[in-house]
């Protein structure tokens, strides 16, 4: 490109000329968020185009990794700075000269709204587009809910706005969201496109179109059908419904009225607690990737090949993460049958994904082609990272790590997928404890986003950095945890489980406890979870030794869903119903232990099963087992389905007020007995009026 005349400016927005096309460039790293300076710059650039007769068309583009990735989230909650994004988008759309958006990277949220304000959109093939506001508890508030259905159709707009998922440039092109897909130099193509369209009038303004609304106008029932089809997914969340309402307004009302509805709905969400929690969580997730006390110049170790020991459910799931990311895996088992079974399950899982259209047959073969099954331990020797995923038994783990120490090449990272055991004890059996780390995947490991990276006392900084970076590569959200029983997640599960079980004896039913948790927003309650995971997990396997309700259930084969019976009875479609047998067992135990049964109210369940988790989280913090309170929240949202609209247990506790949590726990202290002790940190913070999170 030649004849560029730069306008000197300190604004993140600069303009240059290519013939009669004004090129407007944003340079606001890292993601070109639409902060105040960018908004001002965009309006000034459009004014420049309007005021200069020699300008016949405009191209808006971004430097760096991406087109505008949305409004600047750090501005939310602060006093508004003019111009507002809706004004900026309107200014662009009202420009009397054609404006072309040149999209690369991810055009998200307000970024896509800017693109929708432009009269034409050109994108490179690997660009992605989306309106992720719903993930922040919001809706696209700069005209997006009104323009998107007009450009992409009502159904597509409903899907995009309520899921927040990105669509590929190709799919966006298919629905009319992109006018032209290009290869190579984006700016050159965008300028050429601008030249092509510069004389076309009237300008295609998204807000004036309504041909794609006709179908929904003729059949407004589509909104209720959409609500019904997604009711489960939206349960508890406020933002999806507000998004639907705004799109409904786009269909039912003229544009000028629809945007007023959009604004009102947006402001309602913005001032609510859910959106505050979800915005907090956005930053919590990103903060989790940062490791304290690591030298700045620490470099990761290269990981080109991964070894996995154990081809069971866990080992197979773990392997799939790496295979899907294009990293070869050698998987070891003790015998051929187990190896074949494990690799067979992996293939079946991939094929199931392909049958849902989320993978091509070719991708399945490519992933499976990266897998080397072996019965020979020595085949693991040249792996850069090895993850052990066998029984949760210290002796077995120690044996494996002794063998690994013998065969693995120097510098290889030795990881254990243990969910409870002491990483330092495992590391101490090797001659290289600095290379040992915990990588605690959550089941099903190929699906669950969370990875606890367990930092041993002697784990080397570069091992930690490698683990965190690798996690991102395999699309996990990693959180650093210290060495303690159950690390962050499972450790907090323990007080909840203890109190939930005691509540049964004291008069609650599994259904009541589970209902309270589900109403709170958890995907399932403690007893539903036990039935799903297996009541027999951690059972001593001696049917004659019955010391608690769990032992009693296991002794009569009530191991959970896999046996058709656990805390609940299950029919052949795995639908649960309350079990009279279980009720009898509970009552017998209560009688045997001299527990007087009484009416338990829901509040007591909250205090004894959720407040105790907060207390445990506070202990984890005071012991330094989590780096920050927000990391605990990330573990619970991604590992256990804590409702993100409540931010996580520590954010939730803050929003309830710590004195209220302490009061509730004090009310229950006597009932909880020696199973409970207060966290000093919780008491201190409550007393000083402080919070765990900011
Ligand atoms: C909106 O647009 C509302 C409008 O409809 C209406 C307004 C009236 N703002 O994720 P990364 C930071 S709502 C401020 O690690 P990646 C992020 O915190 C917005 N900061 O990179 C991080 O900082 P740090 C709708 C932001 O390459 C750094 O950038 N848009 C924003 O893995 C790198 O981020 C969204 O929700 C932002 N909007 O992924 C999109 N975005 O380095 C949110 C990022 O200090 N963003 N940062 O930790 C994303 O989804 C991803 O960042 C993206 C890049 C895919 C773009």
XYZ file of C-alpha atoms and ligand atoms in Angstrom:
750
model
C 0.000 0.000 0.000
C 1.309 3.477 -0.811
C 0.324 7.152 -0.418
C -0.428 6.898 3.291
C -0.734 10.230 5.071
C -0.707 9.659 8.802
C -2.562 12.012 11.096
C -0.225 12.487 14.064
C -2.174 11.754 17.196
C -1.794 10.213 20.612
C -5.241 8.696 20.304
C -5.417 4.906 19.879
C -7.289 5.757 16.678
C -5.310 7.025 13.707
C -6.350 7.723 10.157
C -4.535 7.393 6.885
C -5.482 7.661 3.235
C -5.408 5.286 0.337
C -6.679 7.241 -2.619
C -10.178 8.389 -1.739
C -10.597 5.829 1.044
C -10.024 6.925 4.627
C -8.479 4.092 6.644
C -9.320 4.305 10.335
C -6.990 2.197 12.471
C -7.366 1.276 16.117
C -4.274 0.376 18.064
C -5.350 -0.377 21.603
C -3.612 -3.537 22.839
C -4.163 -6.194 23.920
C -7.629 -6.686 22.395
C -8.681 -3.268 21.051
C -11.329 -2.900 23.738
C -13.608 0.049 23.010
C -12.525 2.293 25.856
C -13.322 6.013 25.989
C -10.308 7.092 23.898
C -11.157 4.587 21.178
C -14.782 5.722 21.139
C -13.767 9.379 20.891
C -11.280 8.540 18.151
C -13.866 6.671 16.092
C -16.340 9.546 16.242
C -13.576 12.013 15.286
C -12.560 9.798 12.357
C -16.119 9.695 11.014
C -16.317 13.489 11.390
C -13.060 13.710 9.448
C -14.566 11.601 6.663
C -17.730 13.708 6.597
C -15.776 16.948 6.501
C -13.473 15.987 3.656
C -15.049 15.916 0.189
C -12.153 13.941 -1.202
C -13.033 10.988 1.063
C -15.457 8.693 -0.732
C -15.450 5.706 1.615
C -14.098 4.590 4.980
C -12.454 1.384 6.210
C -12.345 0.630 9.945
C -9.643 -1.823 10.969
C -7.557 -2.804 13.980
C -3.873 -3.417 14.614
C -2.658 -6.338 16.699
C -4.244 -9.668 17.449
C -7.860 -8.745 16.918
C -10.646 -6.481 15.702
C -12.443 -4.768 18.637
C -13.137 -7.468 21.258
C -15.910 -5.431 22.868
C -16.552 -2.648 25.314
C -13.797 -2.076 27.870
C -15.032 -4.193 30.761
C -12.788 -2.357 33.220
C -14.974 0.738 32.679
C -18.113 -1.022 33.877
C -19.390 0.213 37.206
C -17.491 3.509 36.849
C -19.092 6.840 35.929
C -19.866 6.800 32.185
C -17.520 8.696 29.871
C -18.969 10.128 26.668
C -19.412 9.285 23.889
C -21.348 6.129 24.682
C -20.805 3.147 22.485
C -24.391 3.271 21.129
C -23.719 6.840 19.965
C -20.479 5.765 18.312
C -22.210 2.948 16.437
C -25.025 5.280 15.361
C -22.465 7.846 14.187
C -20.790 5.220 12.030
C -24.088 3.997 10.613
C -25.292 7.527 9.896
C -22.122 8.423 7.988
C -23.091 9.617 4.534
C -20.201 7.680 2.975
C -19.928 3.892 2.934
C -18.047 2.431 5.883
C -16.452 -1.017 5.610
C -15.380 -3.050 8.657
C -12.193 -5.062 8.072
C -12.384 -7.922 10.550
C -9.632 -10.218 11.796
C -9.226 -12.101 15.087
C -12.404 -11.912 17.135
C -15.095 -9.264 16.597
C -16.894 -9.536 19.899
C -19.658 -7.744 21.736
C -19.383 -4.007 21.176
C -16.811 -4.890 18.492
C -19.408 -6.770 16.493
C -21.840 -3.939 17.167
C -19.354 -1.505 15.606
C -19.122 -3.866 12.628
C -22.921 -3.966 12.413
C -22.953 -0.171 12.399
C -20.670 -0.279 9.351
C -22.439 -0.606 6.013
C -20.305 -3.547 4.855
C -18.215 -6.211 6.543
C -15.157 -7.946 5.127
C -13.353 -10.646 7.115
C -10.417 -12.992 6.871
C -11.356 -16.656 6.928
C -10.087 -17.443 10.409
C -11.925 -14.519 12.023
C -14.644 -15.283 14.542
C -17.641 -13.217 15.533
C -19.836 -13.213 18.600
C -21.786 -11.358 21.225
C -20.475 -12.785 24.522
C -22.224 -10.167 26.694
C -24.526 -12.861 28.098
C -21.447 -14.433 29.725
C -20.977 -11.168 31.581
C -24.632 -11.214 32.628
C -25.447 -8.578 29.993
C -26.839 -8.120 26.501
C -25.345 -6.353 23.491
C -26.209 -2.823 24.530
C -25.036 -0.759 21.577
C -27.885 -1.673 19.259
C -26.666 -5.246 18.847
C -29.919 -6.916 19.838
C -31.714 -4.778 17.248
C -29.233 -4.902 14.369
C -28.104 -8.526 14.652
C -31.542 -10.091 13.976
C -32.012 -7.657 11.078
C -28.734 -8.746 9.503
C -28.352 -12.412 10.512
C -31.971 -13.414 11.135
C -33.925 -13.836 14.346
C -33.048 -17.472 15.034
C -29.315 -16.859 14.607
C -29.499 -13.742 16.765
C -31.300 -15.666 19.499
C -28.672 -18.387 19.433
C -25.721 -16.004 19.380
C -27.029 -13.623 22.032
C -28.132 -16.260 24.529
C -25.121 -18.560 24.171
C -22.419 -15.956 23.721
C -20.704 -18.495 21.451
C -18.581 -17.325 18.551
C -19.344 -18.207 14.954
C -16.727 -18.707 12.267
C -16.373 -16.124 9.514
C -17.622 -18.773 7.089
C -20.831 -19.339 9.074
C -21.204 -15.598 9.539
C -20.936 -15.184 5.790
C -23.587 -17.854 5.227
C -26.116 -15.901 7.338
C -25.240 -12.538 5.807
C -23.244 -11.152 8.693
C -20.119 -10.959 6.532
C -20.319 -9.632 2.991
C -17.009 -10.940 1.737
C -14.442 -13.455 2.964
C -10.910 -12.702 1.901
C -7.492 -14.343 1.868
C -4.242 -12.496 2.327
C -3.858 -8.775 3.030
C -7.076 -7.742 4.789
C -6.606 -3.964 4.457
C -5.920 -4.213 0.762
C -9.092 -6.261 0.240
C -11.158 -3.963 2.436
C -9.958 -0.882 0.539
C -10.689 -2.584 -2.784
C -14.174 -3.426 -1.485
C -14.678 0.175 -0.375
C -13.698 1.325 -3.879
C -16.278 -1.059 -5.352
C -19.153 0.178 -3.204
C -18.265 3.855 -2.812
C -20.926 5.094 -5.219
C -23.758 2.777 -4.203
C -26.747 4.559 -2.643
C -28.815 4.218 -0.570
C -26.324 2.932 1.967
C -27.313 -0.405 3.490
C -27.978 0.553 7.129
C -28.553 -2.423 9.424
C -31.099 -0.563 11.546
C -33.248 0.141 8.487
C -33.423 -3.432 7.257
C -36.322 -5.598 8.186
C -36.644 -8.310 5.555
C -35.152 -10.870 7.969
C -37.685 -10.011 10.658
C -40.662 -10.967 8.499
C -40.661 -14.648 9.392
C -40.626 -14.005 13.137
C -43.278 -11.306 12.746
C -45.501 -13.887 11.093
C -44.722 -16.437 13.809
C -43.971 -14.760 17.156
C -44.315 -18.168 18.850
C -40.683 -18.830 17.963
C -39.650 -16.903 21.083
C -41.542 -19.149 23.467
C -40.383 -22.202 21.570
C -36.805 -21.006 21.961
C -37.339 -20.381 25.682
C -38.793 -23.833 26.125
C -36.064 -25.589 24.182
C -33.369 -23.916 26.281
C -35.067 -23.739 29.674
C -32.578 -26.110 31.290
C -29.564 -24.221 29.985
C -30.921 -20.844 31.101
C -32.061 -21.988 34.563
C -31.194 -19.375 37.183
C -29.639 -16.882 34.736
C -31.270 -13.492 34.159
C -29.366 -12.371 31.077
C -30.612 -14.936 28.508
C -34.229 -13.897 29.094
C -33.331 -10.203 28.788
C -31.563 -10.964 25.495
C -34.658 -12.760 24.212
C -36.904 -9.883 25.283
C -34.687 -7.374 23.490
C -34.785 -9.412 20.268
C -38.547 -9.777 20.677
C -38.694 -5.979 20.796
C -36.651 -5.812 17.589
C -39.325 -7.889 15.897
C -42.383 -6.305 17.490
C -41.391 -2.649 17.427
C -39.793 -0.108 15.112
C -36.011 0.201 15.513
C -36.196 3.498 17.420
C -38.431 1.909 20.082
C -36.552 -1.388 20.140
C -33.296 0.319 21.104
C -35.034 1.977 24.033
C -36.156 -1.441 25.261
C -32.619 -2.690 24.740
C -31.200 0.165 26.794
C -33.654 -0.379 29.647
C -32.988 -4.109 29.726
C -29.231 -3.469 29.572
C -29.335 -1.013 32.479
C -31.464 -3.438 34.493
C -28.895 -6.195 34.034
C -25.948 -3.887 34.631
C -27.264 -2.828 38.022
C -28.051 -6.412 39.076
C -25.996 -8.790 41.183
C -25.635 -11.477 38.512
C -23.805 -9.295 36.052
C -21.497 -8.013 38.792
C -20.668 -11.618 39.684
C -20.091 -12.618 36.075
C -17.861 -9.618 35.353
C -15.881 -10.413 38.482
C -15.536 -13.969 37.259
C -14.243 -12.857 33.840
C -11.227 -11.289 35.532
C -10.952 -14.064 38.148
C -10.478 -16.587 35.375
C -7.713 -14.582 33.779
C -6.019 -13.862 37.106
C -5.900 -17.582 37.884
C -3.307 -18.034 35.142
C -0.848 -15.806 37.029
C 1.559 -17.500 39.439
C 2.898 -15.730 42.507
C 6.562 -15.929 43.519
C 7.966 -16.980 40.184
C 10.957 -15.161 38.652
C 9.802 -13.025 35.699
C 12.310 -14.553 33.307
C 11.157 -18.156 33.903
C 10.887 -20.002 30.594
C 8.597 -23.001 30.046
C 10.042 -26.388 29.132
C 9.148 -27.624 25.648
C 6.420 -30.296 25.652
C 6.278 -32.060 22.298
C 5.235 -35.476 23.502
C 3.129 -36.579 26.459
C 2.955 -39.926 28.224
C -0.071 -41.128 30.172
C -0.010 -44.049 32.580
C -3.356 -45.789 32.820
C -5.940 -46.126 30.038
C -8.968 -46.042 32.322
C -11.660 -43.356 32.183
C -9.309 -40.738 33.591
C -6.185 -41.659 31.611
C -8.187 -41.843 28.393
C -9.884 -38.489 28.987
C -6.582 -36.819 29.858
C -4.956 -38.203 26.708
C -7.767 -36.879 24.520
C -7.031 -33.313 25.623
C -3.532 -33.501 24.224
C -4.466 -35.426 21.087
C -7.156 -32.841 20.288
C -4.503 -30.127 20.623
C -2.226 -31.968 18.185
C 0.241 -33.238 20.805
C 1.298 -36.914 20.434
C 0.514 -39.176 23.398
C 2.001 -42.511 24.409
C -0.440 -44.328 26.660
C 0.714 -47.176 28.914
C -1.334 -50.010 30.425
C -0.484 -53.223 32.258
C -2.275 -55.597 29.880
C -3.496 -55.677 26.315
C -7.162 -56.023 27.210
C -7.217 -52.863 29.351
C -5.213 -51.009 26.726
C -7.606 -52.003 23.932
C -10.619 -51.177 26.053
C -9.209 -47.731 26.934
C -8.217 -46.751 23.401
C -11.556 -48.121 22.146
C -13.440 -45.820 24.514
C -11.373 -42.859 23.310
C -12.209 -43.612 19.693
C -15.886 -44.032 20.569
C -15.912 -40.669 22.363
C -14.331 -38.957 19.367
C -16.776 -40.626 17.001
C -19.704 -39.530 19.154
C -18.417 -35.943 18.905
C -18.104 -36.333 15.137
C -21.637 -37.704 14.873
C -22.880 -34.497 16.488
C -21.052 -32.533 13.790
C -18.518 -31.061 16.198
C -15.567 -32.824 14.570
C -14.896 -34.197 11.098
C -14.001 -37.846 10.449
C -10.618 -36.607 9.317
C -10.042 -34.828 12.638
C -10.949 -38.018 14.519
C -8.376 -39.969 12.524
C -5.774 -37.242 12.967
C -6.248 -37.260 16.753
C -6.234 -41.045 17.049
C -3.209 -41.162 14.713
C -1.227 -39.251 17.340
C -1.835 -41.974 19.931
C 0.726 -44.700 20.629
C -0.610 -47.440 22.925
C 2.057 -49.482 24.693
C 2.596 -52.193 27.291
C 6.284 -51.343 27.590
C 7.123 -48.803 30.316
C 10.394 -47.967 28.550
C 8.400 -46.475 25.635
C 7.561 -43.552 27.898
C 11.214 -42.583 28.330
C 11.360 -39.851 25.682
C 8.159 -38.070 26.729
C 8.530 -34.454 27.891
C 5.630 -34.762 30.306
C 4.239 -37.885 31.875
C 0.943 -37.996 33.726
C 0.129 -40.862 36.019
C -3.600 -41.649 36.241
C -3.895 -44.891 38.209
C -5.521 -45.936 41.527
C -5.692 -43.426 44.312
C -3.245 -45.374 46.506
C 0.012 -43.982 47.805
C 1.920 -47.291 47.445
C 0.901 -47.690 43.823
C 1.815 -44.078 43.039
C 5.179 -44.382 44.762
C 5.959 -47.520 42.818
C 5.164 -45.783 39.531
C 7.226 -42.706 40.368
C 10.192 -44.877 41.330
C 10.028 -46.525 37.925
C 9.558 -43.184 36.181
C 12.604 -41.816 37.935
C 14.593 -44.710 36.492
C 13.449 -44.465 32.883
C 12.475 -40.858 32.127
C 14.898 -38.585 30.306
C 16.393 -35.705 32.323
C 14.165 -32.621 32.392
C 10.951 -34.553 31.839
C 8.036 -33.361 33.967
C 6.544 -36.069 36.176
C 2.921 -35.405 37.051
C 0.348 -37.194 39.133
C -3.382 -36.887 38.577
C -4.060 -37.595 42.238
C -7.128 -35.871 43.642
C -6.165 -36.104 47.326
C -2.697 -37.534 47.914
C 0.405 -35.703 49.069
C 2.484 -34.639 46.064
C 5.510 -33.939 48.261
C 5.506 -37.513 49.519
C 5.303 -38.783 45.942
C 8.061 -36.375 44.836
C 10.328 -37.443 47.702
C 10.538 -40.982 46.342
C 12.273 -39.653 43.211
C 15.749 -38.205 42.781
C 14.163 -35.152 41.062
C 11.394 -33.685 43.233
C 11.743 -30.363 41.385
C 10.320 -32.062 38.260
C 7.233 -33.372 40.074
C 3.887 -31.591 39.983
C 0.227 -32.471 40.506
C -2.099 -32.187 37.515
C -5.551 -32.835 38.878
C -7.999 -33.194 36.003
C -11.713 -33.401 36.693
C -13.903 -36.143 35.316
C -14.813 -36.438 32.441
C -11.299 -35.155 31.793
C -11.807 -34.520 28.094
C -14.732 -32.205 28.858
C -14.305 -30.520 32.241
C -12.507 -27.168 31.954
C -10.769 -27.170 35.320
C -7.219 -28.258 36.025
C -5.732 -27.947 39.508
C -1.972 -27.559 39.184
C -0.578 -28.737 42.496
C 2.587 -26.951 43.479
C 4.786 -29.183 45.618
C 7.226 -27.749 48.131
C 10.043 -28.323 45.659
C 8.290 -28.009 42.285
C 10.531 -25.933 39.995
C 9.153 -22.597 38.689
C 9.630 -23.625 35.062
C 7.625 -26.788 35.687
C 4.752 -24.689 37.009
C 4.909 -22.232 34.125
C 4.937 -25.132 31.672
C 1.869 -26.662 33.310
C -0.053 -23.374 33.211
C 0.808 -22.674 29.583
C 0.049 -26.201 28.518
C -3.320 -25.948 30.245
C -4.210 -23.004 28.021
C -3.097 -24.944 24.961
C -5.426 -27.832 25.808
C -8.192 -25.306 26.606
C -8.299 -25.850 30.335
C -8.561 -23.223 33.005
C -5.718 -23.923 35.408
C -5.554 -22.912 39.057
C -2.493 -23.327 41.264
C -3.151 -25.223 44.514
C -0.910 -26.074 47.422
C -0.379 -29.536 48.883
C -3.223 -30.369 51.258
C -5.776 -33.168 51.451
C -8.133 -32.711 48.474
C -6.339 -29.527 47.321
C -8.846 -26.695 46.789
C -11.936 -28.290 45.285
C -12.251 -31.668 46.974
C -11.120 -30.252 50.288
C -14.084 -27.869 50.291
C -16.360 -30.725 49.350
C -15.570 -32.511 52.599
C -17.293 -30.283 55.167
C -20.271 -30.081 52.837
C -20.473 -33.862 52.628
C -20.044 -34.349 56.375
C -22.809 -31.911 57.250
C -25.128 -33.099 54.479
C -24.880 -36.661 55.776
C -25.453 -35.582 59.384
C -28.492 -33.591 58.292
C -30.038 -36.805 56.964
C -29.823 -38.401 60.385
C -31.194 -35.296 62.051
C -34.321 -35.253 59.897
C -33.615 -33.961 56.374
C -34.085 -36.174 53.318
C -31.644 -36.539 50.405
C -34.323 -34.890 48.219
C -34.540 -31.859 50.503
C -30.787 -31.324 50.717
C -30.403 -31.771 46.962
C -33.338 -29.458 46.229
C -31.786 -26.662 48.295
C -28.555 -26.995 46.318
C -30.287 -27.127 42.956
C -32.435 -24.105 43.839
C -29.241 -22.329 44.797
C -28.059 -22.973 41.233
C -25.791 -26.017 41.547
C -26.257 -28.564 38.747
C -27.008 -31.189 41.387
C -27.008 -31.685 45.133
C -24.541 -33.718 47.231
C -26.551 -36.949 47.100
C -27.326 -36.717 43.400
C -23.609 -36.156 42.923
C -22.726 -39.173 45.080
C -25.072 -41.345 43.027
C -23.567 -40.089 39.782
C -19.922 -40.438 40.821
C -20.464 -43.729 42.699
C -21.450 -44.117 46.348
C -18.716 -46.769 46.565
C -15.852 -44.325 45.875
C -13.506 -44.628 48.836
C -15.568 -47.483 50.355
C -13.543 -50.023 52.332
C -15.188 -52.902 50.382
C -16.162 -54.883 53.483
C -19.971 -55.401 53.468
C -19.926 -56.605 57.067
C -18.390 -53.350 58.348
C -21.251 -50.859 58.507
C -20.363 -47.638 60.301
C -22.450 -45.075 58.448
C -25.265 -44.656 55.922
C -22.840 -44.880 53.020
C -21.421 -48.226 54.226
C -24.976 -49.498 54.602
C -25.863 -48.510 51.028
C -22.695 -50.028 49.597
C -23.239 -53.268 51.529
C -26.569 -53.791 49.756
C -25.197 -52.916 46.353
C -26.683 -49.413 46.233
C -23.591 -47.921 44.587
C -25.430 -45.193 42.717
C -26.696 -44.749 39.173
C -24.428 -47.449 37.760
C -26.324 -50.026 39.866
C -29.749 -48.451 39.404
C -29.877 -47.579 43.117
C -28.025 -45.339 45.537
C -29.442 -42.565 47.696
C -32.286 -42.650 45.138
C -34.037 -45.416 43.203
C -33.582 -45.160 39.430
C -35.830 -46.405 36.645
C -34.484 -47.753 33.357
C -34.159 -44.179 32.019
C -32.082 -43.208 35.056
C -34.862 -41.038 36.447
C -34.545 -40.802 40.238
C -37.259 -41.251 42.849
C -37.071 -41.172 46.652
C -36.172 -44.543 48.128
C -38.135 -45.974 51.099
C -35.236 -48.394 51.682
C -32.785 -45.527 52.081
C -35.210 -43.650 54.313
C -35.428 -46.717 56.575
C -31.642 -47.060 56.705
C -31.331 -43.380 57.664
C -33.957 -43.684 60.401
C -32.382 -46.889 61.768
C -29.002 -45.179 61.964
C -30.469 -42.134 63.659
C -32.119 -44.400 66.250
C -28.930 -46.393 66.775
C -26.903 -43.248 67.317
C -29.538 -41.692 69.557
C -30.125 -38.762 67.187
C -33.513 -37.130 67.740
C -35.016 -36.402 64.356
C -36.590 -33.003 63.820
C -37.885 -30.713 61.113
C -34.903 -29.196 59.267
C -35.488 -25.919 57.468
C -33.786 -24.968 54.194
C -31.809 -22.175 55.835
C -30.074 -24.639 58.117
C -29.069 -26.681 55.072
C -27.574 -23.558 53.483
C -25.701 -22.671 56.655
C -24.331 -26.130 57.295
C -23.455 -27.132 53.750
C -22.622 -23.851 51.985
C -21.385 -21.578 54.770
C -19.078 -24.386 55.902
C -17.591 -24.451 52.424
C -16.859 -20.737 52.665
C -15.210 -21.390 56.035
C -13.051 -24.127 54.499
C -12.189 -21.812 51.595
C -11.039 -19.238 54.127
C -8.815 -21.853 55.800
C -7.353 -22.763 52.408
C -6.543 -19.080 51.923
C -5.066 -18.531 55.359
C -2.849 -21.581 54.901
C -1.709 -20.262 51.511
C -3.096 -23.306 49.695
C -4.769 -21.007 47.182
C -3.027 -17.911 45.864
C -6.127 -15.747 46.031
C -9.808 -15.996 46.878
C -10.801 -15.655 43.230
C -8.841 -18.843 42.407
C -11.116 -20.742 44.772
C -14.091 -19.352 42.897
C -12.630 -20.455 39.577
C -12.185 -23.995 40.950
C -15.778 -24.173 42.106
C -17.363 -22.682 38.995
C -15.369 -24.809 36.535
C -14.918 -27.946 38.611
C -18.263 -28.345 40.344
C -20.739 -26.115 38.528
C -21.114 -23.442 41.206
C -23.482 -20.974 39.486
C -21.289 -18.368 37.824
C -24.011 -15.772 38.426
C -23.101 -16.045 42.102
C -19.410 -15.604 41.266
C -18.091 -18.583 43.270
C -18.218 -19.376 47.007
C -15.883 -16.600 48.141
C -17.496 -13.880 46.022
C -20.903 -15.132 47.123
C -19.851 -14.943 50.770
C -18.679 -11.373 50.203
C -21.953 -10.445 48.563
C -23.911 -11.987 51.434
C -21.708 -10.101 53.902
C -19.137 -11.997 55.972
C -20.794 -11.088 59.308
C -23.923 -12.894 58.083
C -21.866 -15.996 57.230
C -20.218 -15.925 60.666
C -23.574 -15.475 62.391
C -25.046 -18.435 60.516
C -22.086 -20.623 61.393
C -22.277 -19.591 65.041
C -25.951 -20.552 65.026
C -25.007 -24.026 63.809
C -21.728 -24.426 65.703
C -23.138 -26.578 68.434
C -24.953 -28.901 66.053
C -21.840 -29.349 63.928
C -19.782 -30.228 66.993
C -16.161 -31.250 66.644
C -16.462 -31.577 62.846
C -16.336 -27.806 62.650
C -13.859 -25.124 63.611
C -13.839 -21.488 62.571
C -11.326 -20.066 60.126
C -9.402 -17.264 61.811
C -9.296 -15.361 58.538
C -13.071 -15.478 58.144
C -13.617 -14.202 61.683
C -11.038 -11.436 61.244
C -12.406 -10.245 57.949
C -15.990 -10.310 59.215
C -14.982 -8.303 62.254
C -13.021 -5.719 60.274
C -15.760 -5.396 57.632
C -13.391 -6.690 54.944
C -14.027 -8.945 51.960
C -12.211 -11.905 50.419
C -12.526 -10.565 46.884
C -12.438 -7.092 45.460
C -19.721 -5.282 25.621
O -19.146 -5.221 24.569
C -20.934 -4.465 25.973
C -21.552 -3.781 24.798
O -22.436 -4.648 24.120
C -22.425 -2.635 25.233
C -21.775 -1.467 25.831
C -22.714 -0.316 26.043
N -12.228 -5.240 28.236
O -8.658 -13.296 27.429
P -7.248 -12.908 27.322
C -8.077 -8.227 28.744
S -19.168 -6.295 26.846
C -11.146 -5.065 29.006
O -6.285 -13.498 28.275
P -7.041 -14.241 24.794
C -8.014 -9.418 29.681
O -8.503 -9.096 30.948
C -17.661 -7.003 26.222
N -10.127 -5.950 29.042
O -6.695 -13.108 25.833
C -6.537 -9.720 29.663
O -5.904 -8.815 30.538
P -4.617 -9.260 31.388
C -17.911 -8.113 25.290
C -10.221 -7.047 28.292
O -6.148 -13.976 23.630
C -6.111 -9.384 28.236
O -7.128 -8.521 27.726
N -16.666 -8.728 24.924
C -11.326 -7.274 27.466
O -7.040 -15.569 25.438
C -6.005 -10.591 27.338
O -7.223 -11.326 27.423
C -16.147 -9.770 25.611
O -16.726 -10.243 26.559
C -12.362 -6.309 27.446
N -13.458 -6.463 26.662
O -8.550 -13.974 24.346
C -14.845 -10.322 25.101
N -11.146 -8.459 26.830
O -3.574 -9.601 30.373
C -13.928 -10.613 26.245
C -9.963 -8.919 27.233
O -4.323 -8.060 32.215
N -12.628 -11.041 25.812
N -9.388 -8.087 28.109
O -5.054 -10.445 32.202
C -12.343 -12.294 25.369
O -13.214 -13.118 25.188
C -10.910 -12.644 25.147
O -10.118 -11.718 25.845
C -10.437 -12.656 23.664
C -8.893 -12.845 23.621
C -11.122 -13.806 22.917
C -10.743 -11.360 22.977
